[in-house]
Amino acid sequence: MLDNIILILILIFLFFTEKGKLLKKSVALYFVIMFPNRSWHLPKWLSPKIKIEEYSFKIDNRQILPDFYRPDNNKQYPGMIVFAPLAKEGKREPLVVNFMKGLVGLGFTVMVPFWPARSVGTIYESDSNDLVECINWFSKYKYLNADPIGIAAVSYGSGPAIIACSDLQVQGKIRYLMSISGYIDLLSVARLVITKHFCYKNISGTVSPDPYARYILFKNAGNWCNNKKDTKIFYQLAENFFTKQNPESEIADRRNDLTKSGKKIFDWVTSKNSKEFDTGFTNMPEKIKKYYSSLSLTDEIIKSINFPMLILHSTNDRLIPYTESIKLFDKIENKKESSLVLISAFDHTVPVPATFKNIWTIYLPNLARIVKFIFRMLEISIKKKKRMNPPCGKNTGYPLF
């Protein structure tokens, strides 16, 4: 008898209370995220018919082709921008598409920006300005409700996203920001990728960097070169991380093929320890120092963020050390509404394989933490808060679709 009463109370909570409905949706999105290659079908309420639209606009002669995902009806929903500029397949990246479809199932209209001319693995100083314009553009979309939008910034997109959200042009338009496997100091990320070491306060460790992180490093090194031959060599070394069995073995052999300025960059990106790393960076050209500075977050930028920040990071990350998210949370002033969740269920942004052992030892132990993170995002999303015009800044004059 008591068991039946408890079951009825649980069902009433899940289906007839606001928090119960949010919990149900949070658990459902957890399964969407953790099982992206699932062969089983989701419940109908989480897999509605989806309308996908592609738009086009230009920012300083850079073409952007964003995709919009929304339920296939004419209703208005809360908005979210998924900003993952370094996804290997852009807006067609299967993990990005899976995540966006899951968000639509929870009642969001979602935008994912895409740059057709973007070089894979390259972070641009213009990313934050582009996201500002995307926010302004998206805010006028007719299938959004009047609430401020959410931002889900993934990986290397988190730094530019937070910088963009501090811009006066978008103040009052942002409800919250999710930083997923993000960073605060791009130079600290480079330190991990180059020296294999990370350290913050009493936390330190050594990891073997993900090949994609090494690819990004050498690709950007090629972009910094003034000599076309040097650029080509760095690009070839970058490609080796995708095509060669042992790409590291060929790196040292190419140093003598570089010019004097190319060797200086080479010596820095192949530093063996933190002392070599610091000395090498001191000798880098000013444009490289400016690059790292402009894509990192200052205390002033972080303090200007007056909305909740939800931070998620895996302690197994081999591209961006999880200490970057701890640093970010330490500097946030609005800790009461914000949250930091550390998990072990991802290799950067990809769930660990769903083997029987991993499901019991990793998936289930991380279930509560990830569900809590999603629940907090949904809880903030349903709070009514009218989207405001920015206090100052240019009027972009974008069409209302």
Short mmCIF file of C-alpha atoms in Angstrom, two decimals:
data_model
loop_
_atom_site.label_atom_id
_atom_site.label_comp_id
_atom_site.label_asym_id
_atom_site.label_seq_id
_atom_site.Cartn_x
_atom_site.Cartn_y
_atom_site.Cartn_z
CA MET A 1 0.00 0.00 0.00
CA LEU A 2 2.79 2.40 0.98
CA ASP A 3 4.68 1.58 -2.23
CA ASN A 4 1.65 2.52 -4.32
CA ILE A 5 1.24 5.82 -2.48
CA ILE A 6 4.91 6.66 -3.03
CA LEU A 7 4.62 5.80 -6.74
CA ILE A 8 1.53 8.00 -7.13
CA LEU A 9 3.29 10.89 -5.38
CA ILE A 10 6.31 10.52 -7.68
CA LEU A 11 4.08 10.53 -10.77
CA ILE A 12 2.20 13.58 -9.51
CA PHE A 13 5.53 15.34 -8.91
CA LEU A 14 6.91 14.48 -12.37
CA PHE A 15 3.79 15.28 -14.41
CA PHE A 16 1.90 17.94 -12.47
CA THR A 17 4.51 20.14 -10.77
CA GLU A 18 6.81 22.65 -12.49
CA LYS A 19 9.98 21.28 -10.91
CA GLY A 20 8.92 17.72 -11.70
CA LYS A 21 8.44 18.57 -15.37
CA LEU A 22 11.86 20.26 -15.45
CA LEU A 23 13.45 17.21 -13.82
CA LYS A 24 11.83 14.93 -16.39
CA LYS A 25 13.13 17.11 -19.23
CA SER A 26 16.59 17.29 -17.64
CA VAL A 27 16.89 13.52 -17.45
CA ALA A 28 15.65 13.19 -21.03
CA LEU A 29 18.27 15.67 -22.34
CA TYR A 30 20.92 13.79 -20.35
CA PHE A 31 20.15 10.66 -22.38
CA VAL A 32 20.16 12.69 -25.62
CA ILE A 33 23.63 14.05 -24.85
CA MET A 34 25.18 10.87 -23.47
CA PHE A 35 23.88 8.55 -26.21
CA PRO A 36 24.35 10.56 -29.46
CA ASN A 37 24.63 7.38 -31.58
CA ARG A 38 21.56 5.74 -30.08
CA SER A 39 19.56 3.26 -32.15
CA TRP A 40 16.52 3.54 -29.87
CA HIS A 41 13.86 6.22 -30.34
CA LEU A 42 13.17 9.12 -28.02
CA PRO A 43 9.67 9.72 -26.65
CA LYS A 44 7.48 11.80 -28.97
CA TRP A 45 7.35 14.77 -26.60
CA LEU A 46 11.17 15.06 -26.90
CA SER A 47 11.39 14.47 -30.64
CA PRO A 48 8.85 16.79 -32.30
CA LYS A 49 8.88 17.52 -35.98
CA ILE A 50 11.71 20.01 -36.46
CA LYS A 51 11.93 22.90 -38.88
CA ILE A 52 15.49 23.70 -40.03
CA GLU A 53 16.12 26.99 -41.83
CA GLU A 54 19.35 28.44 -43.19
CA TYR A 55 19.91 32.18 -43.42
CA SER A 56 22.77 34.28 -44.74
CA PHE A 57 24.24 37.62 -43.75
CA LYS A 58 27.62 39.35 -43.84
CA ILE A 59 29.75 40.98 -41.17
CA ASP A 60 32.71 43.00 -42.49
CA ASN A 61 32.63 40.92 -45.70
CA ARG A 62 32.63 37.64 -43.72
CA GLN A 63 29.67 35.52 -44.76
CA ILE A 64 27.78 33.72 -42.00
CA LEU A 65 25.29 30.95 -42.77
CA PRO A 66 23.48 30.16 -39.51
CA ASP A 67 21.06 27.27 -39.15
CA PHE A 68 17.87 27.78 -37.14
CA TYR A 69 16.22 24.78 -35.45
CA ARG A 70 12.70 25.13 -34.07
CA PRO A 71 9.51 23.11 -33.59
CA ASP A 72 7.64 22.94 -36.91
CA ASN A 73 4.85 25.32 -35.98
CA ASN A 74 4.32 29.07 -35.81
CA LYS A 75 4.70 29.44 -32.06
CA GLN A 76 7.34 31.49 -30.26
CA TYR A 77 9.86 29.82 -27.95
CA PRO A 78 12.83 30.78 -25.77
CA GLY A 79 15.97 31.23 -27.84
CA MET A 80 19.45 29.78 -27.55
CA ILE A 81 22.62 30.21 -29.61
CA VAL A 82 24.97 27.23 -29.70
CA PHE A 83 28.43 28.68 -30.35
CA ALA A 84 30.91 25.93 -31.31
CA PRO A 85 33.15 27.58 -33.94
CA LEU A 86 35.83 24.85 -33.82
CA ALA A 87 33.49 21.88 -34.34
CA LYS A 88 35.27 19.77 -36.98
CA GLU A 89 32.24 19.64 -39.28
CA GLY A 90 30.86 23.05 -38.33
CA LYS A 91 27.09 23.27 -37.93
CA ARG A 92 26.80 19.75 -39.42
CA GLU A 93 28.88 18.22 -36.63
CA PRO A 94 26.78 15.22 -35.45
CA LEU A 95 27.23 16.06 -31.75
CA VAL A 96 26.13 19.67 -32.38
CA VAL A 97 23.09 18.56 -34.41
CA ASN A 98 22.14 16.00 -31.74
CA PHE A 99 22.37 18.65 -29.01
CA MET A 100 20.30 21.17 -30.98
CA LYS A 101 17.56 18.66 -31.73
CA GLY A 102 17.44 17.80 -28.02
CA LEU A 103 17.04 21.49 -27.16
CA VAL A 104 14.20 21.85 -29.67
CA GLY A 105 12.51 18.87 -28.01
CA LEU A 106 12.60 20.82 -24.73
CA GLY A 107 10.94 23.82 -26.34
CA PHE A 108 13.77 26.03 -27.61
CA THR A 109 14.38 27.82 -30.89
CA VAL A 110 18.10 27.38 -31.55
CA MET A 111 20.64 29.12 -33.78
CA VAL A 112 24.09 27.78 -34.67
CA PRO A 113 26.38 30.19 -36.57
CA PHE A 114 28.57 28.87 -39.38
CA TRP A 115 31.34 30.51 -41.40
CA PRO A 116 31.71 28.79 -44.81
CA ALA A 117 35.14 30.37 -45.41
CA ARG A 118 36.43 29.48 -41.94
CA SER A 119 39.61 27.44 -41.79
CA VAL A 120 39.10 24.32 -39.67
CA GLY A 121 40.95 24.47 -36.35
CA THR A 122 41.47 28.25 -36.39
CA ILE A 123 40.35 30.64 -33.66
CA TYR A 124 39.81 34.19 -34.89
CA GLU A 125 40.09 37.46 -32.99
CA SER A 126 36.91 38.52 -34.84
CA ASP A 127 34.85 35.67 -33.28
CA SER A 128 33.54 37.80 -30.41
CA ASN A 129 32.43 40.62 -32.74
CA ASP A 130 30.74 38.10 -35.02
CA LEU A 131 28.82 36.61 -32.10
CA VAL A 132 27.64 40.09 -31.03
CA GLU A 133 26.15 40.58 -34.48
CA CYS A 134 24.64 37.06 -34.40
CA ILE A 135 22.96 37.86 -31.06
CA ASN A 136 21.51 41.08 -32.48
CA TRP A 137 20.36 39.25 -35.60
CA PHE A 138 18.85 36.32 -33.71
CA SER A 139 17.03 38.63 -31.26
CA LYS A 140 14.81 39.82 -34.11
CA TYR A 141 13.81 36.32 -35.20
CA LYS A 142 10.03 36.15 -35.25
CA TYR A 143 9.82 32.70 -33.64
CA LEU A 144 11.49 33.87 -30.41
CA ASN A 145 9.47 34.89 -27.39
CA ALA A 146 10.18 38.16 -25.57
CA ASP A 147 12.63 36.60 -23.07
CA PRO A 148 16.39 37.17 -23.27
CA ILE A 149 18.24 34.36 -25.03
CA GLY A 150 20.66 31.78 -23.69
CA ILE A 151 24.17 31.15 -25.01
CA ALA A 152 25.74 27.68 -25.04
CA ALA A 153 29.45 28.24 -25.71
CA VAL A 154 31.43 25.08 -26.39
CA SER A 155 35.18 24.52 -26.07
CA TYR A 156 37.31 27.27 -27.66
CA GLY A 157 34.10 29.19 -28.40
CA SER A 158 33.63 30.02 -24.71
CA GLY A 159 36.26 32.77 -24.52
CA PRO A 160 34.93 34.78 -27.50
CA ALA A 161 31.35 34.16 -26.28
CA ILE A 162 31.99 35.65 -22.84
CA ILE A 163 33.80 38.60 -24.43
CA ALA A 164 30.80 39.11 -26.76
CA CYS A 165 28.33 38.96 -23.86
CA SER A 166 30.19 41.80 -22.13
CA ASP A 167 29.56 44.09 -25.12
CA LEU A 168 27.16 46.97 -24.46
CA GLN A 169 25.30 46.19 -27.70
CA VAL A 170 23.88 42.97 -26.26
CA GLN A 171 23.26 43.97 -22.65
CA GLY A 172 19.72 43.04 -21.67
CA LYS A 173 19.50 40.43 -24.45
CA ILE A 174 21.27 37.59 -22.62
CA ARG A 175 19.53 35.50 -19.93
CA TYR A 176 22.41 33.14 -19.10
CA LEU A 177 25.55 31.63 -20.58
CA MET A 178 26.63 28.00 -20.48
CA SER A 179 30.37 27.42 -20.78
CA ILE A 180 31.01 23.80 -21.74
CA SER A 181 34.67 22.71 -21.57
CA GLY A 182 35.72 26.33 -21.95
CA TYR A 183 38.66 28.51 -20.95
CA ILE A 184 39.53 31.83 -19.35
CA ASP A 185 43.20 32.24 -20.37
CA LEU A 186 44.12 31.00 -23.85
CA LEU A 187 47.82 31.03 -22.96
CA SER A 188 47.18 28.52 -20.15
CA VAL A 189 45.50 26.27 -22.73
CA ALA A 190 48.57 26.57 -24.96
CA ARG A 191 50.76 25.67 -21.97
CA LEU A 192 48.89 22.38 -21.56
CA VAL A 193 48.99 21.55 -25.27
CA ILE A 194 52.72 22.37 -25.54
CA THR A 195 54.22 21.25 -22.20
CA LYS A 196 51.53 18.67 -21.26
CA HIS A 197 51.25 20.32 -17.83
CA PHE A 198 48.54 22.34 -16.09
CA CYS A 199 48.46 24.02 -12.70
CA TYR A 200 46.09 26.24 -10.71
CA LYS A 201 46.28 26.86 -6.96
CA ASN A 202 46.86 23.42 -5.40
CA ILE A 203 45.69 21.52 -8.51
CA SER A 204 48.27 20.32 -11.02
CA GLY A 205 48.66 17.48 -13.45
CA THR A 206 50.25 16.11 -16.60
CA VAL A 207 48.23 14.84 -19.56
CA SER A 208 48.86 13.67 -23.08
CA PRO A 209 47.20 16.37 -25.26
CA ASP A 210 44.49 15.32 -27.68
CA PRO A 211 45.79 15.18 -31.29
CA TYR A 212 43.14 17.73 -32.30
CA ALA A 213 44.61 20.18 -29.76
CA ARG A 214 48.05 19.71 -31.33
CA TYR A 215 46.49 20.17 -34.76
CA ILE A 216 44.95 23.50 -33.69
CA LEU A 217 48.29 24.63 -32.23
CA PHE A 218 50.32 23.95 -35.39
CA LYS A 219 47.55 25.26 -37.65
CA ASN A 220 47.58 28.57 -35.78
CA ALA A 221 51.39 28.62 -35.82
CA GLY A 222 51.16 28.48 -39.62
CA ASN A 223 48.74 31.41 -39.59
CA TRP A 224 51.24 33.50 -37.58
CA CYS A 225 54.09 33.06 -40.07
CA ASN A 226 55.06 35.82 -42.49
CA ASN A 227 56.73 33.39 -44.88
CA LYS A 228 54.52 31.21 -47.12
CA LYS A 229 56.99 28.32 -46.97
CA ASP A 230 56.92 28.37 -43.16
CA THR A 231 53.11 28.44 -43.22
CA LYS A 232 53.03 25.42 -45.51
CA ILE A 233 55.38 23.44 -43.24
CA PHE A 234 53.32 24.15 -40.13
CA TYR A 235 50.13 23.22 -42.00
CA GLN A 236 51.72 19.92 -43.06
CA LEU A 237 52.75 19.17 -39.47
CA ALA A 238 49.20 19.97 -38.35
CA GLU A 239 47.67 17.58 -40.91
CA ASN A 240 50.00 14.82 -39.72
CA PHE A 241 48.00 14.62 -36.48
CA PHE A 242 45.08 13.30 -38.54
CA THR A 243 46.97 11.23 -41.11
CA LYS A 244 50.09 9.78 -39.41
CA GLN A 245 50.42 6.99 -36.87
CA ASN A 246 53.22 8.80 -34.99
CA PRO A 247 53.05 12.49 -35.99
CA GLU A 248 55.30 13.71 -33.16
CA SER A 249 58.29 11.78 -34.58
CA GLU A 250 58.42 13.95 -37.72
CA ILE A 251 58.17 17.34 -36.03
CA ALA A 252 61.83 17.86 -35.06
CA ASP A 253 63.04 16.92 -38.57
CA ARG A 254 61.27 19.93 -40.14
CA ARG A 255 62.90 22.66 -38.02
CA ASN A 256 65.84 23.16 -40.38
CA ASP A 257 63.43 23.76 -43.28
CA LEU A 258 62.08 26.91 -41.61
CA THR A 259 63.28 30.50 -41.85
CA LYS A 260 64.74 32.26 -38.80
CA SER A 261 61.36 33.72 -37.78
CA GLY A 262 59.67 30.37 -38.39
CA LYS A 263 62.21 28.61 -36.15
CA LYS A 264 61.43 31.05 -33.34
CA ILE A 265 57.74 30.08 -33.48
CA PHE A 266 58.69 26.40 -33.87
CA ASP A 267 60.90 26.47 -30.77
CA TRP A 268 58.08 27.94 -28.71
CA VAL A 269 55.37 25.45 -29.81
CA THR A 270 57.78 22.58 -29.10
CA SER A 271 58.84 23.81 -25.63
CA LYS A 272 59.67 20.92 -23.30
CA ASN A 273 58.83 22.62 -20.00
CA SER A 274 57.25 25.74 -18.50
CA LYS A 275 60.55 27.64 -18.34
CA GLU A 276 61.13 27.18 -22.08
CA PHE A 277 57.47 28.01 -22.69
CA ASP A 278 57.63 31.32 -20.77
CA THR A 279 60.97 32.36 -22.30
CA GLY A 280 59.79 31.44 -25.80
CA PHE A 281 56.58 33.38 -25.50
CA THR A 282 58.44 36.47 -24.31
CA ASN A 283 60.35 36.37 -27.61
CA MET A 284 57.26 35.94 -29.77
CA PRO A 285 56.24 38.74 -32.19
CA GLU A 286 53.78 41.28 -30.79
CA LYS A 287 50.97 40.06 -33.07
CA ILE A 288 51.10 36.62 -31.41
CA LYS A 289 51.05 38.16 -27.93
CA LYS A 290 48.11 40.33 -28.97
CA TYR A 291 46.32 37.26 -30.37
CA TYR A 292 46.46 35.44 -27.01
CA SER A 293 45.62 38.58 -25.08
CA SER A 294 42.59 39.52 -27.20
CA LEU A 295 41.07 36.03 -26.91
CA SER A 296 41.55 35.75 -23.13
CA LEU A 297 39.23 37.06 -20.43
CA THR A 298 40.22 40.00 -18.27
CA ASP A 299 38.83 40.57 -14.77
CA GLU A 300 36.96 43.58 -16.17
CA ILE A 301 35.19 41.45 -18.78
CA ILE A 302 34.16 38.82 -16.23
CA LYS A 303 32.91 41.41 -13.74
CA SER A 304 30.74 43.01 -16.45
CA ILE A 305 28.71 39.77 -16.77
CA ASN A 306 25.57 40.34 -14.69
CA PHE A 307 23.64 37.18 -15.60
CA PRO A 308 24.06 33.55 -14.42
CA MET A 309 26.92 31.49 -15.83
CA LEU A 310 26.58 27.72 -15.86
CA ILE A 311 29.98 26.05 -16.21
CA LEU A 312 30.51 22.39 -17.09
CA HIS A 313 33.89 20.73 -17.56
CA SER A 314 35.30 17.21 -17.63
CA THR A 315 38.30 16.39 -15.45
CA ASN A 316 39.44 14.06 -18.28
CA ASP A 317 39.77 16.94 -20.77
CA ARG A 318 42.93 16.76 -22.90
CA LEU A 319 42.30 19.88 -24.96
CA ILE A 320 41.47 22.50 -22.32
CA PRO A 321 42.41 21.86 -18.66
CA TYR A 322 39.41 21.72 -16.34
CA THR A 323 41.23 24.18 -14.06
CA GLU A 324 40.26 26.88 -16.58
CA SER A 325 36.62 26.47 -15.57
CA ILE A 326 37.53 26.53 -11.88
CA LYS A 327 39.44 29.79 -12.51
CA LEU A 328 36.44 31.25 -14.30
CA PHE A 329 34.03 30.37 -11.51
CA ASP A 330 36.41 31.79 -8.89
CA LYS A 331 36.28 35.17 -10.65
CA ILE A 332 32.52 35.31 -11.16
CA GLU A 333 30.79 37.75 -8.84
CA ASN A 334 27.27 36.34 -9.30
CA LYS A 335 28.03 32.97 -7.65
CA LYS A 336 24.59 32.68 -6.08
CA GLU A 337 22.87 32.16 -9.44
CA SER A 338 25.84 30.58 -11.23
CA SER A 339 27.19 27.05 -10.89
CA LEU A 340 30.28 24.97 -11.61
CA VAL A 341 29.87 21.26 -12.35
CA LEU A 342 32.90 19.00 -12.81
CA ILE A 343 32.30 15.60 -14.35
CA SER A 344 34.32 12.65 -15.68
CA ALA A 345 31.92 11.48 -18.37
CA PHE A 346 33.49 13.30 -21.34
CA ASP A 347 36.72 13.39 -23.29
CA HIS A 348 36.52 17.17 -23.79
CA THR A 349 33.03 17.39 -25.38
CA VAL A 350 32.53 13.78 -26.50
CA PRO A 351 30.91 11.27 -24.12
CA VAL A 352 33.15 8.35 -23.19
CA PRO A 353 32.11 5.13 -25.00
CA ALA A 354 28.84 3.71 -23.64
CA THR A 355 30.26 0.30 -22.72
CA PHE A 356 28.62 -1.76 -19.98
CA LYS A 357 31.51 -0.96 -17.63
CA ASN A 358 31.44 2.79 -18.38
CA ILE A 359 27.68 2.99 -17.88
CA TRP A 360 28.04 1.62 -14.34
CA THR A 361 31.32 3.31 -13.36
CA ILE A 362 31.04 6.67 -15.20
CA TYR A 363 27.57 7.37 -16.64
CA LEU A 364 25.53 6.64 -13.50
CA PRO A 365 27.90 8.38 -11.04
CA ASN A 366 27.81 11.50 -13.24
CA LEU A 367 24.04 11.36 -13.82
CA ALA A 368 23.05 13.58 -10.88
CA ARG A 369 25.67 16.25 -11.64
CA ILE A 370 24.82 16.57 -15.34
CA VAL A 371 21.06 16.49 -14.68
CA LYS A 372 21.52 19.20 -12.03
CA PHE A 373 23.38 21.33 -14.60
CA ILE A 374 20.61 20.90 -17.21
CA PHE A 375 17.89 21.46 -14.59
CA ARG A 376 19.49 24.77 -13.60
CA MET A 377 19.58 25.87 -17.24
CA LEU A 378 15.89 25.04 -17.74
CA GLU A 379 14.95 26.64 -14.42
CA ILE A 380 16.56 29.93 -15.49
CA SER A 381 15.01 29.69 -18.97
CA ILE A 382 11.40 29.58 -17.76
CA LYS A 383 11.73 32.65 -15.55
CA LYS A 384 10.00 35.51 -17.32
CA LYS A 385 12.29 38.42 -18.04
CA LYS A 386 11.58 40.70 -20.96
CA ARG A 387 14.40 41.16 -23.46
CA MET A 388 15.68 44.73 -23.32
CA ASN A 389 17.29 46.94 -25.93
CA PRO A 390 20.96 47.70 -25.24
CA PRO A 391 21.62 50.96 -23.40
CA CYS A 392 23.91 52.13 -26.18
CA GLY A 393 25.65 50.88 -29.29
CA LYS A 394 24.91 50.90 -32.96
CA ASN A 395 21.54 50.00 -34.44
CA THR A 396 22.19 47.08 -36.75
CA GLY A 397 18.87 47.39 -38.57
CA TYR A 398 18.57 43.66 -39.22
CA PRO A 399 15.46 42.34 -40.95
CA LEU A 400 12.69 40.77 -38.91
CA PHE A 401 12.74 37.68 -41.15
#
